[in-house]
Short mmCIF file of C-alpha atoms in Angstrom, two decimals:
data_model
loop_
_atom_site.label_atom_id
_atom_site.label_comp_id
_atom_site.label_asym_id
_atom_site.label_seq_id
_atom_site.Cartn_x
_atom_site.Cartn_y
_atom_site.Cartn_z
CA MET A 1 -0.39 34.52 0.35
CA THR A 2 2.38 35.85 -1.88
CA SER A 3 1.69 37.27 -5.32
CA LEU A 4 3.53 34.31 -6.89
CA LYS A 5 1.31 31.81 -5.10
CA LEU A 6 -1.84 33.81 -5.93
CA ALA A 7 -0.83 33.87 -9.58
CA THR A 8 -0.22 30.14 -9.48
CA VAL A 9 -3.65 29.46 -7.99
CA PHE A 10 -5.47 31.66 -10.52
CA PHE A 11 -3.46 30.17 -13.34
CA THR A 12 -4.08 26.55 -12.41
CA VAL A 13 -7.80 27.20 -11.98
CA ALA A 14 -7.83 28.68 -15.48
CA LEU A 15 -6.18 25.54 -16.77
CA LEU A 16 -8.87 23.44 -15.19
CA PHE A 17 -11.60 25.15 -17.21
CA VAL A 18 -9.85 23.96 -20.34
CA PHE A 19 -8.97 20.39 -19.45
CA VAL A 20 -11.16 19.25 -16.57
CA ASN A 21 -14.67 17.96 -16.81
CA ALA A 22 -16.88 19.18 -13.97
CA GLU A 23 -17.48 15.63 -12.76
CA ASP A 24 -13.77 14.79 -12.45
CA PRO A 25 -12.32 15.84 -9.05
CA TYR A 26 -9.02 17.64 -8.82
CA LYS A 27 -6.35 17.75 -6.14
CA PHE A 28 -3.77 20.44 -5.51
CA PHE A 29 -0.22 19.77 -4.33
CA GLU A 30 2.54 22.24 -3.52
CA TRP A 31 5.98 20.65 -3.38
CA ASN A 32 9.26 22.24 -2.33
CA VAL A 33 12.31 20.39 -3.64
CA THR A 34 15.42 20.85 -1.51
CA TYR A 35 18.65 19.18 -0.51
CA GLY A 36 18.83 17.65 2.94
CA ALA A 37 21.51 15.92 4.97
CA ILE A 38 20.34 12.65 6.51
CA HIS A 39 21.62 9.15 7.29
CA PRO A 40 19.74 7.05 4.73
CA VAL A 41 21.96 4.00 5.22
CA SER A 42 22.56 4.25 8.96
CA SER A 43 26.12 5.42 8.39
CA ALA A 44 28.05 7.71 10.70
CA VAL A 45 28.37 10.38 8.02
CA ALA A 46 25.31 12.28 6.79
CA GLN A 47 24.66 12.19 3.05
CA GLN A 48 23.10 14.79 0.79
CA VAL A 49 19.74 13.68 -0.58
CA ILE A 50 16.88 15.29 -2.49
CA MET A 51 13.78 15.88 -0.38
CA ILE A 52 10.25 16.96 -1.22
CA ASN A 53 8.57 18.99 1.50
CA GLY A 54 11.31 17.81 3.83
CA GLN A 55 10.56 14.14 3.23
CA PHE A 56 12.81 11.36 1.95
CA PRO A 57 11.34 9.55 0.08
CA GLY A 58 8.87 12.18 -1.08
CA PRO A 59 5.17 12.20 -0.14
CA ASP A 60 2.85 9.55 -1.56
CA ILE A 61 0.25 10.67 -4.07
CA HIS A 62 -3.15 9.15 -3.27
CA ALA A 63 -5.66 9.57 -6.09
CA VAL A 64 -8.79 8.04 -7.59
CA THR A 65 -9.05 7.14 -11.26
CA ASN A 66 -9.79 10.19 -13.44
CA ASP A 67 -8.66 12.62 -10.73
CA ASN A 68 -6.89 15.73 -12.00
CA LEU A 69 -3.62 16.41 -10.21
CA ILE A 70 -2.32 19.97 -10.06
CA ILE A 71 1.25 19.73 -8.74
CA ASN A 72 3.15 22.99 -8.24
CA VAL A 73 6.86 22.15 -7.96
CA PHE A 74 9.32 24.70 -6.54
CA ASN A 75 12.93 23.92 -7.42
CA ASN A 76 15.18 24.99 -4.56
CA LEU A 77 18.18 22.99 -5.80
CA ASP A 78 21.23 24.51 -7.45
CA GLU A 79 20.49 22.68 -10.73
CA PRO A 80 17.58 22.45 -13.19
CA PHE A 81 15.05 19.83 -12.10
CA LEU A 82 12.19 17.77 -13.51
CA LEU A 83 9.84 15.12 -12.15
CA SER A 84 8.43 12.32 -14.28
CA TRP A 85 5.57 9.95 -13.48
CA ASN A 86 6.49 6.30 -14.06
CA GLY A 87 3.46 4.48 -15.48
CA ILE A 88 1.07 7.45 -15.66
CA LEU A 89 -0.14 7.33 -19.26
CA GLN A 90 -0.61 11.08 -19.78
CA ARG A 91 -3.45 10.51 -22.23
CA ARG A 92 -3.16 13.05 -25.10
CA ASN A 93 -0.80 14.99 -22.87
CA SER A 94 2.88 14.14 -23.36
CA TRP A 95 3.53 17.81 -22.51
CA GLN A 96 3.36 16.81 -18.84
CA ASP A 97 5.61 13.76 -19.05
CA GLY A 98 8.49 15.46 -17.30
CA VAL A 99 11.45 14.12 -19.29
CA TYR A 100 13.81 16.39 -21.20
CA GLY A 101 12.47 15.26 -24.58
CA THR A 102 9.07 16.75 -23.73
CA THR A 103 9.45 19.36 -20.98
CA CYS A 104 11.84 22.24 -20.27
CA PRO A 105 13.57 21.88 -16.90
CA ILE A 106 12.55 23.99 -13.92
CA PRO A 107 15.45 26.42 -13.31
CA PRO A 108 16.89 26.83 -9.81
CA GLY A 109 14.71 29.15 -7.73
CA LYS A 110 11.70 28.79 -10.06
CA ASN A 111 8.53 26.74 -10.08
CA TRP A 112 6.33 24.98 -12.60
CA THR A 113 2.85 23.49 -12.29
CA TYR A 114 2.13 20.05 -13.70
CA THR A 115 -1.50 19.55 -14.77
CA LEU A 116 -2.14 15.88 -15.37
CA GLN A 117 -5.07 13.50 -15.19
CA VAL A 118 -4.84 9.87 -14.09
CA LYS A 119 -7.30 9.04 -16.83
CA ASP A 120 -8.85 5.55 -16.70
CA GLN A 121 -6.02 4.22 -14.55
CA ILE A 122 -5.89 2.32 -11.28
CA GLY A 123 -2.91 0.69 -9.64
CA SER A 124 0.60 1.26 -8.30
CA PHE A 125 3.16 3.62 -9.81
CA PHE A 126 5.88 6.07 -8.70
CA TYR A 127 7.39 9.44 -9.56
CA TYR A 128 11.11 10.23 -9.80
CA PRO A 129 13.52 13.00 -10.90
CA SER A 130 14.46 12.50 -14.54
CA LEU A 131 17.46 14.81 -15.04
CA SER A 132 21.16 14.87 -14.19
CA PHE A 133 21.29 11.56 -12.31
CA HIS A 134 19.17 13.13 -9.54
CA LYS A 135 17.46 9.78 -9.06
CA ALA A 136 20.60 8.61 -7.24
CA ALA A 137 19.86 11.20 -4.54
CA GLY A 138 16.16 10.59 -3.99
CA GLY A 139 13.27 12.82 -5.05
CA PHE A 140 11.09 9.75 -5.66
CA GLY A 141 7.78 8.72 -4.12
CA GLY A 142 4.84 6.38 -4.55
CA ILE A 143 1.65 6.90 -6.55
CA ARG A 144 -1.46 4.88 -5.75
CA ILE A 145 -4.58 5.25 -7.86
CA LEU A 146 -7.75 3.71 -6.45
CA SER A 147 -10.83 2.75 -8.42
CA ARG A 148 -14.05 4.70 -8.03
CA PRO A 149 -16.36 3.30 -5.33
CA ARG A 150 -18.83 1.92 -7.85
CA ILE A 151 -16.14 0.09 -9.82
CA PRO A 152 -15.22 -3.18 -8.07
CA VAL A 153 -11.74 -4.67 -7.97
CA PRO A 154 -11.23 -8.46 -7.97
CA PHE A 155 -10.42 -8.76 -4.26
CA PRO A 156 -11.91 -7.46 -0.98
CA ASP A 157 -10.67 -4.18 0.46
CA PRO A 158 -7.52 -4.91 2.48
CA ALA A 159 -7.20 -3.96 6.15
CA GLY A 160 -4.21 -1.79 5.23
CA ASP A 161 -2.56 -0.40 2.10
CA HIS A 162 1.20 0.24 2.21
CA THR A 163 3.80 1.63 -0.20
CA LEU A 164 7.21 -0.07 -0.29
CA LEU A 165 9.90 1.77 -2.25
CA ILE A 166 12.96 -0.44 -2.57
CA GLY A 167 16.22 0.11 -4.40
CA ASP A 168 19.98 0.07 -4.43
CA TRP A 169 21.91 2.91 -2.80
CA TYR A 170 25.39 4.42 -3.15
CA ASN A 171 27.41 6.10 -0.43
CA LEU A 172 28.39 8.85 -2.90
CA ASN A 173 26.16 11.77 -3.80
CA HIS A 174 24.70 12.17 -7.28
CA THR A 175 27.22 14.78 -8.44
CA ARG A 176 30.12 12.49 -7.57
CA LEU A 177 28.43 9.54 -9.29
CA ARG A 178 27.80 11.71 -12.34
CA SER A 179 31.46 12.68 -12.57
CA ILE A 180 32.53 9.03 -12.24
CA LEU A 181 30.29 8.13 -15.18
CA GLU A 182 32.12 10.61 -17.37
CA ASN A 183 35.27 8.46 -17.22
CA LYS A 184 34.51 4.97 -15.92
CA LYS A 185 31.85 2.58 -14.67
CA LEU A 186 30.07 3.07 -11.38
CA PRO A 187 31.24 1.03 -8.41
CA ASN A 188 28.87 -1.54 -6.99
CA PRO A 189 26.09 -0.15 -4.78
CA SER A 190 26.83 -0.02 -1.07
CA ASP A 191 23.39 -0.89 0.29
CA ILE A 192 19.75 -1.73 -0.30
CA PHE A 193 17.00 0.47 1.15
CA ILE A 194 13.35 0.06 2.14
CA ASN A 195 11.42 3.34 2.08
CA GLY A 196 14.66 5.29 2.17
CA LYS A 197 16.23 3.41 5.05
CA LYS A 198 19.01 0.85 5.15
CA THR A 199 17.55 -1.46 7.78
CA THR A 200 19.19 -4.36 9.59
CA PRO A 201 17.68 -7.19 11.61
CA THR A 202 18.47 -5.33 14.84
CA SER A 203 18.15 -1.60 14.12
CA ASN A 204 16.31 1.10 12.19
CA ALA A 205 13.70 -1.37 10.93
CA VAL A 206 10.74 -0.23 8.86
CA THR A 207 7.79 -1.84 10.68
CA PHE A 208 4.27 -2.65 9.52
CA MET A 209 1.68 -3.73 12.10
CA ALA A 210 -0.84 -6.48 11.35
CA GLU A 211 -3.87 -7.95 13.10
CA GLN A 212 -4.26 -11.71 13.21
CA GLY A 213 -6.33 -13.01 10.28
CA LYS A 214 -6.46 -9.73 8.35
CA THR A 215 -5.09 -9.13 4.84
CA TYR A 216 -2.81 -6.24 3.81
CA ARG A 217 -1.81 -4.79 0.46
CA PHE A 218 1.81 -3.92 -0.28
CA ARG A 219 2.62 -1.80 -3.35
CA ILE A 220 6.25 -2.58 -4.16
CA SER A 221 8.28 -0.42 -6.57
CA ASN A 222 11.97 -0.78 -7.43
CA VAL A 223 13.05 2.88 -7.62
CA GLY A 224 16.79 2.09 -7.59
CA LEU A 225 19.41 2.69 -10.25
CA GLN A 226 20.41 -0.68 -11.64
CA THR A 227 19.89 -3.67 -9.32
CA SER A 228 17.16 -6.32 -9.59
CA LEU A 229 15.75 -7.11 -6.15
CA ASN A 230 13.93 -10.01 -4.50
CA PHE A 231 11.20 -9.34 -1.91
CA ARG A 232 9.77 -11.79 0.61
CA ILE A 233 8.06 -11.90 4.01
CA GLN A 234 9.25 -14.59 6.37
CA GLY A 235 6.75 -17.43 6.77
CA HIS A 236 4.06 -15.78 4.61
CA LYS A 237 2.78 -16.25 1.07
CA MET A 238 2.10 -13.27 -1.17
CA LYS A 239 -0.79 -13.15 -3.63
CA LEU A 240 0.09 -11.11 -6.73
CA VAL A 241 -2.99 -9.06 -7.70
CA GLU A 242 -1.81 -6.07 -9.75
CA VAL A 243 1.10 -5.07 -12.00
CA GLU A 244 1.48 -1.40 -13.00
CA GLY A 245 -2.24 -0.79 -13.36
CA THR A 246 -3.33 -4.26 -14.54
CA HIS A 247 -5.15 -6.75 -12.33
CA THR A 248 -3.45 -10.08 -12.90
CA VAL A 249 -4.38 -13.72 -12.62
CA GLN A 250 -3.98 -14.08 -8.87
CA THR A 251 -0.95 -16.25 -8.13
CA MET A 252 0.74 -17.13 -4.84
CA TYR A 253 4.46 -16.51 -4.35
CA SER A 254 6.89 -17.07 -1.52
CA SER A 255 9.20 -14.44 -3.02
CA LEU A 256 8.98 -11.98 -5.90
CA ASP A 257 11.66 -10.51 -8.19
CA VAL A 258 11.16 -6.80 -8.82
CA HIS A 259 13.37 -5.47 -11.59
CA VAL A 260 14.41 -1.83 -11.89
CA GLY A 261 11.45 0.46 -12.61
CA GLN A 262 8.79 -2.21 -11.97
CA SER A 263 5.80 -1.99 -9.62
CA TYR A 264 3.68 -4.79 -8.16
CA SER A 265 0.83 -5.17 -5.66
CA VAL A 266 0.62 -8.21 -3.40
CA LEU A 267 -1.83 -9.25 -0.68
CA VAL A 268 -0.43 -10.74 2.50
CA THR A 269 -2.63 -12.38 5.15
CA ALA A 270 -1.51 -12.43 8.77
CA ASP A 271 -2.23 -16.14 9.14
CA GLN A 272 0.81 -17.26 11.16
CA PRO A 273 1.33 -17.49 14.94
CA PRO A 274 1.57 -13.99 16.46
CA SER A 275 5.16 -12.79 16.26
CA THR A 276 7.42 -10.39 14.41
CA TYR A 277 8.47 -11.61 10.95
CA TYR A 278 11.21 -10.30 8.73
CA MET A 279 10.45 -8.51 5.46
CA VAL A 280 13.54 -9.06 3.33
CA VAL A 281 14.86 -7.30 0.21
CA SER A 282 18.02 -8.69 -1.35
CA SER A 283 19.94 -8.09 -4.55
CA ARG A 284 19.62 -10.50 -7.47
CA PHE A 285 22.22 -11.40 -10.09
CA THR A 286 25.01 -9.73 -8.10
CA THR A 287 28.28 -11.27 -6.90
CA LYS A 288 27.90 -9.77 -3.43
CA ILE A 289 24.40 -10.17 -2.02
CA LEU A 290 23.12 -6.97 -0.39
CA THR A 291 20.19 -7.22 2.01
CA ALA A 292 17.81 -4.93 3.90
CA THR A 293 15.11 -6.02 6.31
CA GLY A 294 11.89 -4.68 7.75
CA HIS A 295 9.38 -6.07 10.24
CA PHE A 296 5.87 -7.46 9.71
CA THR A 297 4.67 -7.43 13.31
CA TYR A 298 1.41 -8.84 14.68
CA THR A 299 -0.32 -6.58 17.19
CA THR A 300 -0.51 -9.50 19.63
CA SER A 301 3.19 -10.32 19.25
CA ASN A 302 5.31 -10.56 22.39
CA GLY A 303 8.09 -8.74 20.58
CA GLN A 304 10.10 -11.83 19.77
CA ILE A 305 11.45 -12.34 16.24
CA ALA A 306 10.12 -15.52 14.63
CA GLY A 307 13.56 -16.72 13.52
CA PRO A 308 16.63 -15.90 11.48
CA VAL A 309 16.43 -13.80 8.32
CA PRO A 310 15.15 -16.08 5.55
CA GLY A 311 17.55 -16.53 2.97
CA GLY A 312 -6.62 -8.65 -18.89
CA SER A 313 -8.13 -6.52 -21.66
CA TYR A 314 -9.35 -6.48 -25.22
CA HIS A 315 -8.20 -9.51 -27.21
CA TYR A 316 -4.85 -8.23 -28.41
CA GLY A 317 -3.99 -11.67 -29.89
CA MET A 318 -6.60 -11.25 -32.64
CA ILE A 319 -5.17 -7.97 -33.92
CA ASN A 320 -2.67 -8.06 -36.77
CA THR A 321 0.53 -6.15 -36.07
CA THR A 322 1.44 -3.55 -38.67
CA ARG A 323 5.14 -3.26 -37.87
CA THR A 324 7.95 -5.10 -36.09
CA ILE A 325 10.72 -3.21 -34.29
CA ARG A 326 13.77 -5.08 -33.00
CA LEU A 327 15.82 -3.18 -30.45
CA GLN A 328 19.23 -4.66 -29.61
CA SER A 329 21.26 -3.31 -26.72
CA ILE A 330 24.94 -2.57 -27.15
CA ALA A 331 27.69 -1.47 -24.76
CA ALA A 332 30.72 0.19 -26.32
CA GLN A 333 33.37 2.88 -26.03
CA VAL A 334 32.76 6.08 -27.99
CA ASN A 335 35.65 8.55 -27.99
CA LYS A 336 37.20 6.51 -25.18
CA LYS A 337 34.13 6.90 -22.97
CA GLN A 338 31.56 4.30 -21.97
CA ARG A 339 28.27 4.52 -23.87
CA TYR A 340 25.19 2.33 -24.22
CA ALA A 341 23.02 2.15 -27.32
CA LEU A 342 19.98 0.65 -29.02
CA ASN A 343 20.47 -0.45 -32.63
CA SER A 344 23.90 1.22 -32.57
CA VAL A 345 22.56 4.68 -31.62
CA SER A 346 23.52 6.17 -28.26
CA PHE A 347 21.10 8.98 -27.43
CA VAL A 348 22.34 12.49 -26.70
CA PRO A 349 19.88 15.25 -25.67
CA ALA A 350 19.28 18.11 -28.07
CA ASP A 351 19.46 21.76 -27.07
CA THR A 352 15.65 21.96 -27.19
CA PRO A 353 13.00 19.53 -25.93
CA LEU A 354 11.92 17.45 -28.89
CA LYS A 355 8.23 18.02 -28.23
CA LEU A 356 8.70 21.78 -28.47
CA ALA A 357 10.80 21.48 -31.63
CA ASP A 358 8.08 19.31 -33.17
CA HIS A 359 5.29 21.68 -32.14
CA TYR A 360 7.00 24.81 -33.43
CA LYS A 361 8.47 22.98 -36.44
CA ILE A 362 12.01 24.02 -35.52
CA SER A 363 14.40 22.32 -37.92
CA GLY A 364 17.76 20.89 -36.99
CA VAL A 365 16.85 19.68 -33.49
CA PHE A 366 16.12 16.09 -34.46
CA ARG A 367 15.36 14.03 -37.51
CA LEU A 368 12.86 11.23 -37.86
CA GLY A 369 14.40 7.89 -38.77
CA SER A 370 17.61 8.58 -36.84
CA ILE A 371 17.27 5.13 -35.30
CA SER A 372 16.60 1.99 -37.33
CA ASP A 373 13.77 -0.51 -36.79
CA ASN A 374 16.37 -3.30 -36.68
CA PRO A 375 19.91 -3.89 -35.41
CA THR A 376 22.41 -2.46 -37.87
CA GLY A 377 25.45 -4.55 -36.97
CA GLY A 378 27.53 -1.40 -37.13
CA GLY A 379 29.54 0.47 -34.54
CA VAL A 380 28.02 2.67 -31.85
CA TYR A 381 27.61 6.39 -32.56
CA THR A 382 25.76 9.24 -30.84
CA ASP A 383 22.66 11.01 -32.14
CA THR A 384 19.37 12.47 -30.90
CA SER A 385 17.48 9.36 -31.93
CA VAL A 386 13.77 9.69 -32.78
CA MET A 387 11.62 7.03 -34.45
CA ALA A 388 8.47 7.91 -36.37
CA ALA A 389 5.25 5.99 -35.74
CA SER A 390 1.65 6.39 -36.83
CA PHE A 391 -1.31 6.95 -34.53
CA ARG A 392 -3.44 3.82 -34.03
CA ASP A 393 -0.87 1.41 -35.41
CA PHE A 394 -0.55 -1.90 -33.53
CA ILE A 395 3.10 -2.90 -33.37
CA GLU A 396 5.42 -5.62 -32.15
CA ILE A 397 8.62 -4.63 -30.31
CA ILE A 398 11.37 -7.11 -29.50
CA PHE A 399 14.02 -6.18 -26.93
CA GLU A 400 17.17 -8.22 -27.54
CA ASN A 401 19.81 -8.53 -24.84
CA THR A 402 23.13 -9.93 -26.06
CA GLU A 403 24.88 -9.11 -22.78
CA ASN A 404 25.30 -11.05 -19.57
CA VAL A 405 23.23 -8.68 -17.38
CA VAL A 406 19.52 -8.32 -16.63
CA GLN A 407 18.02 -5.36 -18.44
CA SER A 408 14.74 -3.53 -17.92
CA TYR A 409 12.84 -1.28 -20.36
CA HIS A 410 10.02 1.24 -19.98
CA ILE A 411 7.78 3.02 -22.48
CA ASP A 412 6.24 6.33 -21.42
CA GLY A 413 2.63 6.94 -22.37
CA TYR A 414 1.67 3.28 -22.83
CA SER A 415 0.90 -0.05 -21.30
CA PHE A 416 1.89 -2.99 -23.47
CA PHE A 417 1.27 -6.75 -23.58
CA VAL A 418 4.26 -8.95 -22.76
CA VAL A 419 3.70 -11.82 -25.21
CA GLY A 420 6.95 -13.76 -25.01
CA MET A 421 10.50 -14.11 -23.69
CA ASP A 422 13.20 -16.72 -24.18
CA GLY A 423 16.95 -17.24 -24.41
CA GLY A 424 19.08 -16.55 -27.46
CA LEU A 425 18.19 -14.24 -30.33
CA TRP A 426 14.65 -13.62 -31.53
CA SER A 427 13.52 -14.90 -34.92
CA PRO A 428 10.12 -14.88 -36.65
CA SER A 429 9.70 -18.56 -35.82
CA THR A 430 9.63 -17.76 -32.09
CA ARG A 431 6.21 -16.16 -32.56
CA ALA A 432 4.81 -19.69 -32.36
CA GLN A 433 5.42 -19.64 -28.60
CA TYR A 434 3.79 -16.24 -27.96
CA ASN A 435 1.04 -15.96 -25.37
CA LEU A 436 -1.84 -14.50 -27.40
CA ARG A 437 -4.53 -15.14 -24.79
CA ASP A 438 -3.89 -13.64 -21.36
CA ALA A 439 -0.57 -11.78 -21.25
CA VAL A 440 -0.05 -9.12 -18.59
CA ALA A 441 -0.30 -5.48 -19.66
CA ARG A 442 2.36 -3.32 -18.04
CA CYS A 443 4.75 -0.45 -18.77
CA THR A 444 8.12 -1.91 -17.67
CA VAL A 445 9.55 -5.31 -18.60
CA GLN A 446 12.74 -7.20 -17.91
CA VAL A 447 15.00 -8.89 -20.46
CA TYR A 448 17.16 -11.65 -19.02
CA PRO A 449 20.85 -12.12 -19.93
CA LYS A 450 21.41 -13.24 -23.51
CA SER A 451 17.64 -13.36 -24.06
CA TRP A 452 14.79 -11.53 -25.74
CA THR A 453 11.39 -10.20 -24.69
CA ALA A 454 8.54 -9.43 -27.11
CA ILE A 455 5.67 -7.02 -26.54
CA TYR A 456 2.59 -5.84 -28.43
CA VAL A 457 1.50 -2.22 -28.09
CA GLY A 458 -1.36 -0.27 -29.63
CA LEU A 459 -0.27 3.28 -30.44
CA ASP A 460 -3.41 5.05 -29.21
CA ASN A 461 -1.68 8.01 -27.53
CA VAL A 462 -0.33 10.83 -29.69
CA GLY A 463 2.86 12.45 -28.46
CA MET A 464 6.62 12.30 -28.11
CA TRP A 465 7.30 9.29 -25.87
CA ASN A 466 10.51 8.13 -24.21
CA ILE A 467 11.56 4.48 -24.61
CA ARG A 468 14.43 3.82 -22.22
CA SER A 469 16.47 1.44 -20.18
CA GLU A 470 15.40 1.61 -16.53
CA ASN A 471 18.98 0.83 -15.59
CA TRP A 472 19.78 4.46 -14.87
CA VAL A 473 23.45 4.24 -15.79
CA ARG A 474 22.49 2.91 -19.21
CA GLN A 475 19.73 5.50 -19.61
CA TYR A 476 22.09 8.33 -18.66
CA LEU A 477 24.74 7.08 -21.07
CA GLY A 478 22.50 6.75 -24.10
CA GLN A 479 20.27 3.66 -23.97
CA GLN A 480 17.02 5.44 -24.84
CA PHE A 481 15.22 7.12 -27.72
CA TYR A 482 11.93 8.85 -28.48
CA LEU A 483 8.94 7.47 -30.36
CA ARG A 484 7.01 10.22 -32.15
CA VAL A 485 3.43 8.97 -32.45
CA TYR A 486 1.82 11.31 -34.95
CA SER A 487 -1.69 12.02 -36.14
CA PRO A 488 -1.82 14.10 -39.34
CA VAL A 489 -5.16 15.56 -38.26
CA GLU A 490 -3.39 17.58 -35.53
CA SER A 491 -6.67 17.90 -33.65
CA ILE A 492 -7.42 18.43 -29.95
CA ARG A 493 -9.44 15.25 -30.34
CA ASP A 494 -6.12 13.40 -30.44
CA GLU A 495 -3.84 15.63 -28.38
CA TYR A 496 -4.19 18.56 -25.98
CA PRO A 497 -2.74 21.88 -27.17
CA ILE A 498 0.49 23.15 -25.66
CA PRO A 499 -0.08 24.21 -22.04
CA ARG A 500 -0.42 27.93 -21.50
CA ASN A 501 2.20 27.74 -18.76
CA ALA A 502 4.68 25.68 -20.81
CA ARG A 503 8.26 26.70 -20.19
CA LEU A 504 10.06 27.57 -23.42
CA CYS A 505 13.77 26.93 -23.63
CA GLY A 506 16.51 26.31 -26.17
CA ARG A 507 15.50 27.31 -29.69
CA ALA A 508 11.88 27.63 -28.56
CA THR A 509 12.74 30.60 -26.32
CA GLY A 510 10.67 33.66 -27.21
CA ARG A 511 7.87 31.70 -28.88
CA HIS A 512 4.29 31.97 -27.66
CA THR A 513 2.11 29.24 -26.18
CA ARG A 514 -1.56 30.25 -26.19
CA PRO A 515 -3.34 33.34 -24.87
CA LEU A 516 -4.73 33.00 -21.36
#
């Protein structure tokens, strides 16, 4: 074992003594991030993708609630790199969130060890690269968190548990796409993929085997850049049982829309005549319909295809909100370049991660209040937008979409209750139609064209948290900001101290973390 790896092992074990209770298991991962040339869309020309341990998509993370995950990431790319963990709440630990507002990038040829706990979570999530439009090249993978054996879930154990990563795909690499975005809009995607493959009814099909009468779980995540997708299995119903860590009212669907950044779990029973059935993913709200297919094949099938491709929680409604935030999306030109904004502010990264600037009290990196609680009606401008919020407040956020596209928003560090959505602009009178009884708690929500979506969220997690569009073009070009949830006590009761292995960059270079 090399001295670097030995140091990493000793270091991570030391971290565990600080953060890990003896009864909470921990799992070690060592990931090498590299470029690879493969044929992800069955084209004649190989395309450069981002691989983890030689895999595209990257390896699944299988964990049990409260497990501690020690993930040592070696960056063998030619650019700085970060991974973020979509839907993992990072309780008291925004240091590990893996977005540029909280974490210094891993330089080329270097490594960094994430130390995170999947505290009190179960369900279906995914990880992805958060910098430099790397998400367009891969580097993503599934996360499944199971409940402890003594904690029941509201359905029997399935006969199989499968991850389905679906998304749009471009036949240009991420550096080319990035350069296009500097001057004009992206072209339309070229394909749709299932688990990294562009599959057709006759070739390269992703196949899942099923035994007659048994039930299977599919964890479906849209890890693409900007396209809403519809998922269905020919001739079979799907029972929705979980959304981003929340067990839902169990409802049957023949097809399911999965918007960008969203994750769902469905149960599918092999209750049809033995055959091979198509699994179909197709684009939604697009002029040209893109489609990919997989196979759901019974073990007793004769190999024939069945037919043609077929076209809860605490009672949040009783809690008074202390603040209302209305976030209105805007698309505009700034200095003759396309930008996207919320409440007129188009986010630009600072030279130092905001979490580090806040911790070391470095002035001039950001200012609180640089984004308004309400639409301003003014023109779009750029700023490092940060909104102040108080620990333990219970707030209402309304996402307003005045454009003719589907939008999708995510909040790091939190699950929130989706209490309402409707067409037009939001007004206080629309609260009369809110669902204050049994709304779904999740971390990513869609906003339909020329519509609004309202959520309630309890700010019980101190930190610097990214609120962003999951449409990655919009995110990259400014449709995001940071919510600084602050506790004046500044106690380890509310937030972990800075990690001893924290990378320090920008104006935080040369500072000290904590003694080993």
